[in-house]
PDB file of C-alpha atoms in Angstrom:
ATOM      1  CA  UNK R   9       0.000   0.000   0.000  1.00 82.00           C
ATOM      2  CA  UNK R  10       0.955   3.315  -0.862  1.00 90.00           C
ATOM      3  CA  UNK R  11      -0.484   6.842   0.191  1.00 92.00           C
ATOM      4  CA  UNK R  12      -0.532   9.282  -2.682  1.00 94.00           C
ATOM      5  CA  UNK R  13      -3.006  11.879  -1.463  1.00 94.00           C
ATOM      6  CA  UNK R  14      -5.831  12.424   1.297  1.00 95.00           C
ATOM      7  CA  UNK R  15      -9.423  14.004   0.226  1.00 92.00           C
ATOM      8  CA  UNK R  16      -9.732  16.564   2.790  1.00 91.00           C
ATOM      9  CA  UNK R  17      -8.807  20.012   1.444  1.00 89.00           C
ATOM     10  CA  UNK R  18      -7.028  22.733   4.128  1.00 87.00           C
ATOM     11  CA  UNK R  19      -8.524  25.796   5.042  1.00 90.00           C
ATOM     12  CA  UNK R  20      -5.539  28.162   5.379  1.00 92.00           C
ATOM     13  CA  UNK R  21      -1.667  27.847   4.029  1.00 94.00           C
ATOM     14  CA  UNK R  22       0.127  25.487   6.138  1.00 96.00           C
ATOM     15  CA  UNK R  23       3.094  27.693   6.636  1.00 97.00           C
ATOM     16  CA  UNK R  24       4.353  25.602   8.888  1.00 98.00           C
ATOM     17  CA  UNK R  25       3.925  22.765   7.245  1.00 98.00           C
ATOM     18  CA  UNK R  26       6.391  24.148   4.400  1.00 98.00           C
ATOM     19  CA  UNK R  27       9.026  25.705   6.545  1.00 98.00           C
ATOM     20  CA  UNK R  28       9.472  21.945   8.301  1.00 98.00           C
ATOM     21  CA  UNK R  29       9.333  20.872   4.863  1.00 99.00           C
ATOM     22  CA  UNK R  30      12.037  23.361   3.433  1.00 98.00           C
ATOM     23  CA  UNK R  31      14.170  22.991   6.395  1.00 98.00           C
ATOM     24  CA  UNK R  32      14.416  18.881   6.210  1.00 98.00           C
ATOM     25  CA  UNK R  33      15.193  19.412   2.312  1.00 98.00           C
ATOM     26  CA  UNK R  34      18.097  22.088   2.677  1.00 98.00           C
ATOM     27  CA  UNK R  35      19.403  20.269   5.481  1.00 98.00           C
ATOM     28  CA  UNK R  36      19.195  16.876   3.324  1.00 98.00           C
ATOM     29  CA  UNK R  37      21.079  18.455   0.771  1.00 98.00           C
ATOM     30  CA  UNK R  38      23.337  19.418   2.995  1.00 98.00           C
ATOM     31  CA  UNK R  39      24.183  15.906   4.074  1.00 98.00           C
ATOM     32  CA  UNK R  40      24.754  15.343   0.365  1.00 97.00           C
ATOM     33  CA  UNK R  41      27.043  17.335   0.013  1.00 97.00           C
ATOM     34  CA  UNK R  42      29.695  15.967   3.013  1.00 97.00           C
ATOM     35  CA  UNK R  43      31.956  13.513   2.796  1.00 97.00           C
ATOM     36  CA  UNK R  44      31.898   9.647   4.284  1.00 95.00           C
ATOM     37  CA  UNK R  45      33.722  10.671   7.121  1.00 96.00           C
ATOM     38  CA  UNK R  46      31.854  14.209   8.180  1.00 97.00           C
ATOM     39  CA  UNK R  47      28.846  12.681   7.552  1.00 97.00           C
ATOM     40  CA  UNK R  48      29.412   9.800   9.597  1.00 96.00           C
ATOM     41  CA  UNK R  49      30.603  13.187  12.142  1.00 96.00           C
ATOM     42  CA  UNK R  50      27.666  14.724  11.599  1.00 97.00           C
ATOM     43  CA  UNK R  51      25.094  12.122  12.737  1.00 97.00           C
ATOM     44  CA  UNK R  52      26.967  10.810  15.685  1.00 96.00           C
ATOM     45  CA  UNK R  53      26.759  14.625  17.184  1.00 95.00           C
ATOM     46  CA  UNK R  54      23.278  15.249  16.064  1.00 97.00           C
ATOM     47  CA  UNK R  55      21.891  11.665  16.383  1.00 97.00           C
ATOM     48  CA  UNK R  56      20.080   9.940  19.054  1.00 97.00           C
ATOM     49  CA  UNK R  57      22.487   7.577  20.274  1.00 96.00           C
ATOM     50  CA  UNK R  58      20.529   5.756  23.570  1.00 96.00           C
ATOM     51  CA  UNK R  59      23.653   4.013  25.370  1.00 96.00           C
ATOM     52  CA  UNK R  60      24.927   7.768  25.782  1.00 96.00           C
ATOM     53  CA  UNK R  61      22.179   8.507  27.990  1.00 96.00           C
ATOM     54  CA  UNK R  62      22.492   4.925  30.154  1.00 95.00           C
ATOM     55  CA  UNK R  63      25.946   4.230  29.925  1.00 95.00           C
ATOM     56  CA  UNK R  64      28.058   8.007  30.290  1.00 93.00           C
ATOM     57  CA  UNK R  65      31.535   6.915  30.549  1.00 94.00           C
ATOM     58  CA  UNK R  66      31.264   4.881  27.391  1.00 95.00           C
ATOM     59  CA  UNK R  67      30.043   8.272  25.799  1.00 93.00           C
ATOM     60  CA  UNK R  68      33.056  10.003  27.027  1.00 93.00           C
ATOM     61  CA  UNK R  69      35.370   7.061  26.225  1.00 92.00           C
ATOM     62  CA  UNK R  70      34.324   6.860  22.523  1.00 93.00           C
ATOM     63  CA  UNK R  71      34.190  10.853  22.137  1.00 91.00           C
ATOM     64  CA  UNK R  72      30.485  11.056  22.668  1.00 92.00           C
ATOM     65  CA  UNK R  73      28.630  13.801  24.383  1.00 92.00           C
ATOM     66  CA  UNK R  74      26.438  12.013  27.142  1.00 93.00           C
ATOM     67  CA  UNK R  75      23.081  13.320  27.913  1.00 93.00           C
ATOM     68  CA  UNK R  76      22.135  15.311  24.926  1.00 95.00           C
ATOM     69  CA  UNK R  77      19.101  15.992  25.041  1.00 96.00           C
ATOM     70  CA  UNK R  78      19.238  18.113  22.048  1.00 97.00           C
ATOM     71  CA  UNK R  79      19.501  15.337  19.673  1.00 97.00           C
ATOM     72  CA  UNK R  80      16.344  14.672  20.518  1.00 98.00           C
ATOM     73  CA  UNK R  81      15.548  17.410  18.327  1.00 98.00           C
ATOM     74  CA  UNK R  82      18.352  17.711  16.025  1.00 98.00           C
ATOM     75  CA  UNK R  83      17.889  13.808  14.944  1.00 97.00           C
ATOM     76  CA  UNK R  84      14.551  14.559  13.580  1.00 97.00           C
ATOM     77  CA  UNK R  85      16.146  16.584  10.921  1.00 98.00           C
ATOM     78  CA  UNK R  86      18.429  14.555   9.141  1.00 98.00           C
ATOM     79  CA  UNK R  87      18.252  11.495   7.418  1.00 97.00           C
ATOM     80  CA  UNK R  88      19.860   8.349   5.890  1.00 94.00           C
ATOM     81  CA  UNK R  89      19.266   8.496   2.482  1.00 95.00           C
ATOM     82  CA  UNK R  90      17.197   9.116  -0.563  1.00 96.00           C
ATOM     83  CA  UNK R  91      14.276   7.259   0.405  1.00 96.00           C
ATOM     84  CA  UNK R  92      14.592   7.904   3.871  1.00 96.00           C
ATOM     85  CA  UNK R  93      13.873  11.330   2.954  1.00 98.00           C
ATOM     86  CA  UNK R  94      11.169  11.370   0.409  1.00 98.00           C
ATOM     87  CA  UNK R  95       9.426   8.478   2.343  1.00 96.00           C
ATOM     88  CA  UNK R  96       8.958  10.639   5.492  1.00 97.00           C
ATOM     89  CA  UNK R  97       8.509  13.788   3.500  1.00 98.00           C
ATOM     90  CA  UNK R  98       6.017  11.919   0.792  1.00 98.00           C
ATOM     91  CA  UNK R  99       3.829  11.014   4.362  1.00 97.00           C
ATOM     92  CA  UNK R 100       4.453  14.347   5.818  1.00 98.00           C
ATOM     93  CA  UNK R 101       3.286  16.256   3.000  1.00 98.00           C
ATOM     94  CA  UNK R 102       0.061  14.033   3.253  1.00 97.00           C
ATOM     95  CA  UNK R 103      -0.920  14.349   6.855  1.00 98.00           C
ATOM     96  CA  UNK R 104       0.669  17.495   7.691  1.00 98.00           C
ATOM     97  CA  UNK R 105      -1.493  20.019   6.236  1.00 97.00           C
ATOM     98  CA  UNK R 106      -5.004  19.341   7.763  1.00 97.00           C
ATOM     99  CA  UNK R 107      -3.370  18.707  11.293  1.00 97.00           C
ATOM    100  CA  UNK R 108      -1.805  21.964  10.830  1.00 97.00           C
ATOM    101  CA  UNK R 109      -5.435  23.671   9.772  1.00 95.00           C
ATOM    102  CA  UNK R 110      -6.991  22.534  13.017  1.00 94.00           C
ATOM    103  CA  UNK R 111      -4.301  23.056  15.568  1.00 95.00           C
ATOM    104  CA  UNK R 112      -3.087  26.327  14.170  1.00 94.00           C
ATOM    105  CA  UNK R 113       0.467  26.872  12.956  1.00 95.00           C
ATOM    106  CA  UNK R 114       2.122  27.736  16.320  1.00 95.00           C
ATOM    107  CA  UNK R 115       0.515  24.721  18.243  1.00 96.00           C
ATOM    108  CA  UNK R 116       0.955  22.260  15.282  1.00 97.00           C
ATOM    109  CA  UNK R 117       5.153  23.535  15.684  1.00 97.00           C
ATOM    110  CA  UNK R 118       5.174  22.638  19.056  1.00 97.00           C
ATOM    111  CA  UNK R 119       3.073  19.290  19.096  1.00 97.00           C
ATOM    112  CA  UNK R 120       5.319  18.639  16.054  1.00 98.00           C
ATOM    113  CA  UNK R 121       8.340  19.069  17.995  1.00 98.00           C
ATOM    114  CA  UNK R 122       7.331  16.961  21.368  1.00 98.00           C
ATOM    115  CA  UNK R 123       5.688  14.191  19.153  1.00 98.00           C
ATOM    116  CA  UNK R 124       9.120  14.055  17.792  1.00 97.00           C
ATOM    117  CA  UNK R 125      10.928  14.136  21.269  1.00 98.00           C
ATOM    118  CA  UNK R 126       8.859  11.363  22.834  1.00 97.00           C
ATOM    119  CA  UNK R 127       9.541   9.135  19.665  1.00 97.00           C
ATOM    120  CA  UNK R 128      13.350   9.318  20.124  1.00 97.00           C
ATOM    121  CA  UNK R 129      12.348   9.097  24.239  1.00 97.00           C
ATOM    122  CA  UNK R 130      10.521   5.998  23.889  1.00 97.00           C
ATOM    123  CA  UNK R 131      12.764   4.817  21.092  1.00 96.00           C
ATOM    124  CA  UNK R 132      16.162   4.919  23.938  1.00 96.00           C
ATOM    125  CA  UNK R 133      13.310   3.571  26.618  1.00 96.00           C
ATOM    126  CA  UNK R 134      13.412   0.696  24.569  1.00 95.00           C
ATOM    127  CA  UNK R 135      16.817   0.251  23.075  1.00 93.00           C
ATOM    128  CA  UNK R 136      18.584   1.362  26.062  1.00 94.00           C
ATOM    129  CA  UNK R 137      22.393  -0.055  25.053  1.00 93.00           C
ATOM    130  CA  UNK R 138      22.104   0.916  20.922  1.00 93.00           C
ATOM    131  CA  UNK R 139      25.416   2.706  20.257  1.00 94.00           C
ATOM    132  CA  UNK R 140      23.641   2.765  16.961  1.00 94.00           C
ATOM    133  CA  UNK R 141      22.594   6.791  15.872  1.00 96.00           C
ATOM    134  CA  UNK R 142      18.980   7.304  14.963  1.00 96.00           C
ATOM    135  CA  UNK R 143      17.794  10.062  12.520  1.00 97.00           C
ATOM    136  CA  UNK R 144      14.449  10.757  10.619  1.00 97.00           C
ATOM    137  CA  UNK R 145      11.484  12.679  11.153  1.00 97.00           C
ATOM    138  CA  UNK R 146       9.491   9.412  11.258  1.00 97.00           C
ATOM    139  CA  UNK R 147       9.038   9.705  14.800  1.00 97.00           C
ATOM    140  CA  UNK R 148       7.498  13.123  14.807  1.00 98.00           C
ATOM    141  CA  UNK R 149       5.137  11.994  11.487  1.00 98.00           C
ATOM    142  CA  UNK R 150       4.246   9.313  13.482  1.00 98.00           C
ATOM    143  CA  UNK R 151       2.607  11.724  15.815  1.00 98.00           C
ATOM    144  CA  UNK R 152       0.766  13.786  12.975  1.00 98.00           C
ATOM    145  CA  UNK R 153      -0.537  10.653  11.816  1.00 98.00           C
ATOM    146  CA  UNK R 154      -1.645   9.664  14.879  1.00 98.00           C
ATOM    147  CA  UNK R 155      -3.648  13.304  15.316  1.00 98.00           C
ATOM    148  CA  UNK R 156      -4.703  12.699  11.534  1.00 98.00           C
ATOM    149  CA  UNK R 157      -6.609   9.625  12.260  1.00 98.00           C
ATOM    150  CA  UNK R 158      -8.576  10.213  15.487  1.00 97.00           C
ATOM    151  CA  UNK R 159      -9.235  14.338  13.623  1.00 97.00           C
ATOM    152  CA  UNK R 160     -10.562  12.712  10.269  1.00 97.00           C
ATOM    153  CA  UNK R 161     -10.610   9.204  10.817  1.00 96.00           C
ATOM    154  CA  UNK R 162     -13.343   8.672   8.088  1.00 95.00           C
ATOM    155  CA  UNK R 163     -11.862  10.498   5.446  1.00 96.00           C
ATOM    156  CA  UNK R 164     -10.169   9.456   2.810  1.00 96.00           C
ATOM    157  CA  UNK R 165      -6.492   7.946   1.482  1.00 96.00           C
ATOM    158  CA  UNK R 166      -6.377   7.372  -1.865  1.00 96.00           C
ATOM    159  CA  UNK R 167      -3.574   4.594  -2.115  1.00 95.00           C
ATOM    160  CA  UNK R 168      -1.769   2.627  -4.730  1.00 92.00           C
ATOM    161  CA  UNK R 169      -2.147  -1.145  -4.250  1.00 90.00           C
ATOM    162  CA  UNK R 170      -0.188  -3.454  -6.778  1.00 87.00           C
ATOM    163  CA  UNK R 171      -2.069  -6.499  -7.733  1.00 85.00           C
ATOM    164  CA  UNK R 172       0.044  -9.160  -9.755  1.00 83.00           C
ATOM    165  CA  UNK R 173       2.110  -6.013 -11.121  1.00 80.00           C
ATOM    166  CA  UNK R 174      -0.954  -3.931 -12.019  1.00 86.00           C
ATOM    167  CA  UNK R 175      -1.561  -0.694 -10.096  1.00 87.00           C
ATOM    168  CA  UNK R 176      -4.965  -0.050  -8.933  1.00 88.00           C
ATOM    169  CA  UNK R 177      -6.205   2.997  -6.947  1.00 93.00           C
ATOM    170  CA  UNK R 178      -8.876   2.350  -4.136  1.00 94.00           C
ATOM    171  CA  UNK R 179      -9.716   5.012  -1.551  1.00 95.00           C
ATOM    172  CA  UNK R 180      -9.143   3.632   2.217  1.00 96.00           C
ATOM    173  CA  UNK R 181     -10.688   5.386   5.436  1.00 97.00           C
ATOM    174  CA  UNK R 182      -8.175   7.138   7.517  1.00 97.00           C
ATOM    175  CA  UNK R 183      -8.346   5.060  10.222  1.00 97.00           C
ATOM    176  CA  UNK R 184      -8.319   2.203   8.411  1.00 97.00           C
ATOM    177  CA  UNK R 185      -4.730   2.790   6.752  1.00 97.00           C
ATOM    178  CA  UNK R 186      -3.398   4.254   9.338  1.00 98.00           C
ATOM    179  CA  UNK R 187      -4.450   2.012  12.178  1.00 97.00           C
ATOM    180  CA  UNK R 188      -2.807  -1.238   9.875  1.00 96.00           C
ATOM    181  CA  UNK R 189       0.462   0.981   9.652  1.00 97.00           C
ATOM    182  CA  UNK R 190       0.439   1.242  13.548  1.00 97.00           C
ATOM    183  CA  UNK R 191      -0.468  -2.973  14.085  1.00 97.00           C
ATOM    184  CA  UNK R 192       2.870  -3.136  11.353  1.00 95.00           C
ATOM    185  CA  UNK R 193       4.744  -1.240  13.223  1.00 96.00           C
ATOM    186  CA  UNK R 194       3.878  -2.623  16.873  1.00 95.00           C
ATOM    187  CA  UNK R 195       4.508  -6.279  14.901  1.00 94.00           C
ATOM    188  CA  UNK R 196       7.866  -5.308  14.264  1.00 92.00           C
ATOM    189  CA  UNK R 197       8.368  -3.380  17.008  1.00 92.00           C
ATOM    190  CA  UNK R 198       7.790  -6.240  19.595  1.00 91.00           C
ATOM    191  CA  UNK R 199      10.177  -8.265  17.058  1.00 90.00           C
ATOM    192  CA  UNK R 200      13.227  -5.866  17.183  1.00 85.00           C
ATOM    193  CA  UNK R 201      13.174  -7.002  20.927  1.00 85.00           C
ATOM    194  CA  UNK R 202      14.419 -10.323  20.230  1.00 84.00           C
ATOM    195  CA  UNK R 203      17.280  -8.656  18.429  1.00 79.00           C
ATOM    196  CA  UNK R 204      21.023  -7.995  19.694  1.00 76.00           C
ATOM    197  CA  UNK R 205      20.521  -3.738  20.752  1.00 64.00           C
ATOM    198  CA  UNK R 206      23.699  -3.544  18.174  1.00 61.00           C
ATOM    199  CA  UNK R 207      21.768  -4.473  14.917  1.00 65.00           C
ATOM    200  CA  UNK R 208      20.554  -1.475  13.186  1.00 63.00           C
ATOM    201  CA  UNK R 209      17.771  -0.949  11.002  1.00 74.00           C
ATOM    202  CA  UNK R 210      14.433   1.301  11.211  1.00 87.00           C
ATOM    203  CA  UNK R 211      13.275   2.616  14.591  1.00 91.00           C
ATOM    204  CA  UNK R 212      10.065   0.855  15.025  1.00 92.00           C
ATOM    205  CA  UNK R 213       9.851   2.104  18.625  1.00 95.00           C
ATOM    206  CA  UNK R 214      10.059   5.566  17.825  1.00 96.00           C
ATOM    207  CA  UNK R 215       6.676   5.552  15.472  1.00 97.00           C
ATOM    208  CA  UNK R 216       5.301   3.654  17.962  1.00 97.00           C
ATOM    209  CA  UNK R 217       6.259   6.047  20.689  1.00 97.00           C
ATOM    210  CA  UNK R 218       5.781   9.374  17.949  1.00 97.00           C
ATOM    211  CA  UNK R 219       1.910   7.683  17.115  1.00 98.00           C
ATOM    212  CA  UNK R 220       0.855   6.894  20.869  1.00 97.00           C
ATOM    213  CA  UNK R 221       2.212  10.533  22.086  1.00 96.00           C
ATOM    214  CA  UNK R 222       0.666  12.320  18.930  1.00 96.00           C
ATOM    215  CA  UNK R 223      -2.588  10.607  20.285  1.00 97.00           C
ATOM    216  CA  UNK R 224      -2.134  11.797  23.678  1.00 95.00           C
ATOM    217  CA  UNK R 225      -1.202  15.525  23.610  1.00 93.00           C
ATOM    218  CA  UNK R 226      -3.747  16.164  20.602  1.00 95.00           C
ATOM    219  CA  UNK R 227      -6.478  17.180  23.608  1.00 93.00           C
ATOM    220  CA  UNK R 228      -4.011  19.607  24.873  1.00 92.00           C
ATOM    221  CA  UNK R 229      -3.161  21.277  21.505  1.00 91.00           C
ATOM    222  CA  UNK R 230      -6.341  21.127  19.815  1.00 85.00           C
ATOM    223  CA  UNK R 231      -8.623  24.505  19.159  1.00 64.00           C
ATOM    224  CA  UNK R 232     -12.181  24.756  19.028  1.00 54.00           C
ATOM    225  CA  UNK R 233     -12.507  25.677  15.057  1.00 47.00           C
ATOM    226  CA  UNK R 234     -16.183  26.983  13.878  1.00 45.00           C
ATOM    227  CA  UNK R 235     -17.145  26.430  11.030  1.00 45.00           C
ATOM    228  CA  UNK R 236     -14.983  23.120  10.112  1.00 49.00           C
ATOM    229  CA  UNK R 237     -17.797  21.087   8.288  1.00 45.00           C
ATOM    230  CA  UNK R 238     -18.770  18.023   9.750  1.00 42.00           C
ATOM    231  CA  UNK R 239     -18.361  16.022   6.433  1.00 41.00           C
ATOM    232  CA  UNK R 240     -14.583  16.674   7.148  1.00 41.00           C
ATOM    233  CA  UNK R 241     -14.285  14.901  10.545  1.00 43.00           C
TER     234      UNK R 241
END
């Protein structure tokens, strides 16, 4: 299954929505531009690496700053590769827009930026002696998705399925698609756990921990909007 598009139209620009947007792509391109080696530099500084929150003198020992809390925030800005970035962007672009509509732009920054947080938080909760870096904003989407479905769970996703190598397009509720992503995601979630901490690979944790936190601090963010038609929710 892939998303292409939702059906739910926004009300007002989401400026936000862009900026996050333009600021993932420049810093992208960015990465693209660095060597192996800085590279390689530039994720261990900015990346979430959980045994340098539990374990401190191995931080120190390998060069590492322990307790940086920052990365939290800095991870969600870079990413591994090609389709690590358009991936996360292509879903981003999706959800973004309508979450951003209802919460306004300054509330959708910050519930952007905290659904992000509690991904990586949840992500070193459970993968407590990784000396393995995580990036991506896949934590923090995981949160707007989250909002997405339980705002405009019966709304549309009009999704590619291929069928014996022919594409056909079928239009899935909201929180229909999104609620399988989760159970795939909580599948291989609970999986990863029978894997050595040291074996990289995709963060299932942190969408877990980005979509259950998105869930939670929508009641706190979310504005009383008249005049946002009932056909929308």
């Amino acid at each position: 299954m892939f998303p292409l598009k939702d059906t739910i139209p926004h009300r007002h620009p989401p400026f936000v929505m862009w900026v996050i947007f333009g600021i993932n792509t420049l810093i992208f391109l960015f990465q693209l531009s660095l060597s192996r080696e800085a590279l390689e530099e530039l994720i261990l500084r900015y990346g979430i690496i959980p045994r340098s929150f539990t374990d401190p003198q191995w931080a120190l020992e390998n060069g590492l700053k322990a307790f940086n809390v920052l990365s939290f925030f800095t991870s969600m800005f870079l990413h591994g590769g090609w389709f690590h970035f358009i991936s996360n962007m292509w879903a981003f672009l999706i959800f973004a827009d309508n979450v951003e509509d209802r919460l306004g732009h300054f509330r959708f920054l910050v519930f952007y930026l905290l659904s992000g947080f509690f991904a990586g938080l949840i992500h070193v909760l459970f993968n407590p002696f990784s000396p393995i870096p995580t990036i991506g904003a896949s934590g923090a989407i995981s949160g707007v998705m989250g909002a997405y479905m339980v705002l405009f769970p019966t709304s549309r996703i009009i999704t590619l399925i291929p069928i014996f190598l022919i594409p056909f397009l079928v239009e899935i509720p909201a929180f229909l698609f999104i609620g399988l992503w989760f159970l795939s995601q909580f599948f291989n979630g609970m999986f990863s756990l029978l894997l050595p901490q040291n074996f990289g690979g995709i963060a299932w944790w942190a969408h877990i921990g980005g979509f259950i936190f998105g869930i939670a601090l929508l009641p706190i963010f979310l504005r009383r909007s008249r005049g946002y038609r009932r056909r929308f929710l």
